[in-house]
Amino acid sequence: MTVSRRTVLTVGAALGVGATLSWAPPALATSGKPFLKQFAKPDASTAAKFRWWWPHGLVDLGEIAREVDQIADAGFGGVEIQDVHHSVQTVMDPEHHGWGTPAWLAAVETALRRAKARGLTVDLAMGPCWPTAVPTITPDDVAASKELAHGVVTVNGSYTGPPPAAVVPAEEGVGKQELIAVQAALVVGSPTAATVTLDPASVRTVDVHNGQIDWTAPSGTWMLFAYWARGSAQQPEAGPHTTPLAYVVDHFSAAGTRVVLDEWNSTILTRAIRSLLKDVGGDLFEDSLEIETDATIWTPSFLAEFRRRAGYDLLPYLPVVVQRKGKYLFAFDSDTSNHVRDDYNQVLSDLYHENHLIPVRDFAHRLGMTLRVQPYGLQTDAIRSAALLDVPESESLGFKNLDDYRVLASGRDMGGRKLLSCESAAYANGAYNTTWDKVLQTMGSVFAGGVNQAVLHGFAYAMAPGAQWPGFAAFSPYNGNGIGYAEAWGPRQPTWGHVPDIAGWFARTQLVLRTGKPQVDIAFFRQKGWTSTGIGAPWATNDGIPAGWTHGFLSEAVLDLPSAVVRRGRLAPDGPAYKAMILGGDQFHGSEHTLSVPAAQRLVDFARAGLPTIVIGTWTSDVHAEGIAQPGENDRLRALIAELLAQSSVRVVADATGIPAALAELGVTRDVEHDPSTVMSVHRIDGDTDYYYLCNARHAENRKITAVTQDVWLTAQNRDAQPFVLNAWTGETERLGVFTRSGAKIRVSVSLNPGQSVIIALGRGDRDPSATSTDAPEVRHLDGKLVVRSSVAGTYSTTLSNGRIARTSIAAPPAPIALSTWDLEVEDWQPGATPTSTIKPKRHFSLTALAAWPSIPGLEDVSGVGHYRTIVDLGRWDRGLGAYLDLGEVFDTYRVRVNGAALPPSDVLDTVVDVGPWLRSGRNTLEVEIATTLNNRLRVSRPEVFAIAARQAYGLVGPVRLLPYRQEEIR
């Protein structure tokens, strides 16, 4: 079967000439609005959001309201207010304008009131910048972030004196240090090695009397350790934000969370703000868990909590737990060291969830809000986090590949949550040179990883002290120099006039990715639920995904959730409905065959219930319980592994190369099948409708991929289902004219540029004719009829679904027409009289050949908006004639008008536009409007920051051609 790229991706123009819609999927449970109406005209509920950067409360209330209007008018659904101003080089009077001051609260209230009037939601960060901090504590407060600093001396013979001072000096503001213990340990090998090896059996407590030690070492070289618990004095990024200074709270204790909630109740939640949050409040938000110390992260109750949770005393193992600048300086044997560190991380993870995330989530609910958090940055179980958070969030800058997103998506799905958010499209040195082309390529791939909410990074408030044209940008210049991160989107950008088209794509794509229930083929069990590591599933990356398989990751914590049941061979049958479980070694520790006893029991339960399970490797004598095994644990684990391997639903393979054969033997098939390629998919079901999001996606941002054209087989619940293309750019829907059915699978053809996506729905339709194969370049389904479309004369054979072969003759259309002569008017965006004003003088050019602006004299350093206009005489333009406008290379966004009519939005990643319905006999006026970044202008207007950037090749570069076609009804 042949369905051309244009058939799949440029359906909007065809619908413009009256294509009928013959499919009606179920209504969305979340909105109550029928799906097609919501898809055609999406509202703020599924639109993307902006991070909205403020220079504290140093803002004008009128400007705050205007910026809400600007964001709403552009088609976005909400804002996340953040006090972020890394670019500002002066202290901005935090006493009068800082976070939580009356000025800041007035601005928040203004934003909330205007958002309510415009139908937007407002998210608020839990504190000033990140991590969460409050000005009501000092580093010595029990609620402040804590560290464990060790002191150490080498002893040969005896030692008399005070406990060794911490090797990491205390930060300014720390007044108290508590001595937790003094220990000694025998050195094995060199005491000056980069990592000193110690004898675990030698570790002993050393007494301290009146602040002094008098200890004689046995024979050999010994290390004498002192452990000091104290405040870390960490402050949030880029302060000061408050007066007095805000300090980061202890994210692992109830006391740390309590002071945050107390500050909100006493200061932030005025009566007006509390009331408005019930109406328009979206999320309380916390950024990634960037708890920083040059010592070891600690919390006052850690030793007691560790004994209660891990089942043993941590004290004898402290030498191999303490760190300096993120490095372990001491070790026992590698297994013991790794296992106790695993237990340390697991206890820290549990405390983070139970003492911080859950109480803050419950607090948000009492406000009528939800909690959105980036639950990573430390070695915590992010899968568990995603399952309990209302909205887990990822980030496109920090995540290393799509499996980092899938980790969070899996927790979301097992927890029955709906959203996986992403801090989207932040790029190093990307300020004022980021294209929407790049953003869409990034987000097309990120959506394939399971994300369904974009929080774009970001929208900057207009002005701040010291800001230069085009206004305040949170990260540019970055800390006084360097171009800085991400973008400052908004009316200051030439592309802003085209942004409503892009906002519509986001809203429609996110709508589909939130509809119904997720369907994922296989789950990989992970001994650790960490993310932002880049460690995924190598077989899936190299072999599975390229052939159409989808996968997720499960950790022990989610195996006991209510969703974790097996029914009809599916785990979590109500979504994500995994068809198989794969158990391998611990990828974070050399593929060690380790597993907790509770996790092993759950895997046995699932296999007994009929879940196909594949075990990689020989799990026999080398099996070890996770962490430091307690008496009897290893024996119990081995017995459970033997029981697991005895189940009829289990297969053992020597290595990952055996996975495909084992899946086939177990009868496990994938929902999407295709020849190896970079096409990735997301599958969701709603009622009896299947939705497939297909994207030519990058597994990692730095991977190079090329355009793909191929057949893809999609599985339908309903064997009578028919395929429809949902155009996320226009909101229109077209039934595919050519497709092949084989049992429950439907074959369609897709053609996708890098990062480009297409949405296909398989649902009930009418009995209008369709075709199973054709030798025509295109077969379209228009107004209940099948038509052949071709740019080449010929007689084409089409096999219809009833078996009849129809032959359709196409007369020769006109030859392709090169369009090289254009009138060009350029709005040249330049600094105005103030840092926030822009002048836009117009320049006029008559071009006999298209070229990038830097190659056109007078446009070398110009940024702005270009209006291209040309006239083409088509002579007699018969009925049945049409044409594609192939724009060639375009930088960056574009819109097309034909004979004065604005065409529907076009995919920024595809510069071939169907203009057929708007063409007529005789003279036709074609207009193309392109918009640029501000990079080229800023290179010369602010060279101290932006001169290092390369010029960008703006404009309609072409070559541009009009490609006529002729279409005839299949009879």
mmCIF file of C-alpha atoms in Angstrom, residues 402-403 405-406 409 412 420 441-452 505 509 513 520 545 549-551 678-683 693-699 755-757:
data_model
loop_
_atom_site.group_PDB
_atom_site.id
_atom_site.type_symbol
_atom_site.label_atom_id
_atom_site.label_comp_id
_atom_site.label_asym_id
_atom_site.label_seq_id
_atom_site.Cartn_x
_atom_site.Cartn_y
_atom_site.Cartn_z
ATOM 1 C CA LEU A 402 13.803 9.088 26.664
ATOM 2 C CA ASP A 403 14.096 6.286 29.217
ATOM 3 C CA TYR A 405 11.009 10.095 31.019
ATOM 4 C CA ARG A 406 9.659 6.543 30.822
ATOM 5 C CA ALA A 409 5.682 7.826 33.106
ATOM 6 C CA ARG A 412 2.466 7.914 36.913
ATOM 7 C CA LEU A 420 3.686 13.719 33.289
ATOM 8 C CA GLN A 441 11.713 18.450 17.450
ATOM 9 C CA THR A 442 12.597 18.184 21.143
ATOM 10 C CA MET A 443 9.021 17.988 22.354
ATOM 11 C CA GLY A 444 7.882 15.610 19.618
ATOM 12 C CA SER A 445 10.444 13.143 20.960
ATOM 13 C CA VAL A 446 9.737 13.920 24.626
ATOM 14 C CA PHE A 447 6.045 13.190 24.085
ATOM 15 C CA ALA A 448 7.075 9.783 22.710
ATOM 16 C CA GLY A 449 8.727 9.168 26.092
ATOM 17 C CA GLY A 450 5.419 9.547 27.940
ATOM 18 C CA VAL A 451 5.221 13.272 28.677
ATOM 19 C CA ASN A 452 1.823 14.914 28.135
ATOM 20 C CA TRP A 505 -0.413 21.913 18.247
ATOM 21 C CA THR A 509 -1.328 16.736 21.047
ATOM 22 C CA LEU A 513 -1.904 11.996 25.105
ATOM 23 C CA VAL A 520 2.461 -0.319 27.154
ATOM 24 C CA ILE A 545 11.873 0.349 20.150
ATOM 25 C CA TRP A 549 7.925 -2.273 21.105
ATOM 26 C CA THR A 550 6.991 0.054 23.965
ATOM 27 C CA HIS A 551 8.192 -0.346 27.519
ATOM 28 C CA THR A 678 13.391 5.777 14.605
ATOM 29 C CA VAL A 679 9.574 5.849 14.682
ATOM 30 C CA MET A 680 8.311 5.621 18.276
ATOM 31 C CA SER A 681 4.752 5.365 19.516
ATOM 32 C CA VAL A 682 2.384 6.060 22.366
ATOM 33 C CA HIS A 683 -0.837 4.043 22.482
ATOM 34 C CA TYR A 693 0.882 9.072 18.594
ATOM 35 C CA LEU A 694 3.700 8.271 16.162
ATOM 36 C CA CYS A 695 6.887 10.318 16.091
ATOM 37 C CA ASN A 696 10.196 10.162 14.315
ATOM 38 C CA ALA A 697 11.894 10.584 17.662
ATOM 39 C CA ARG A 698 15.379 10.964 19.062
ATOM 40 C CA HIS A 699 16.221 8.649 21.955
ATOM 41 C CA GLY A 755 10.963 15.121 15.501
ATOM 42 C CA GLN A 756 7.730 15.257 13.498
ATOM 43 C CA SER A 757 4.651 13.428 14.704
#
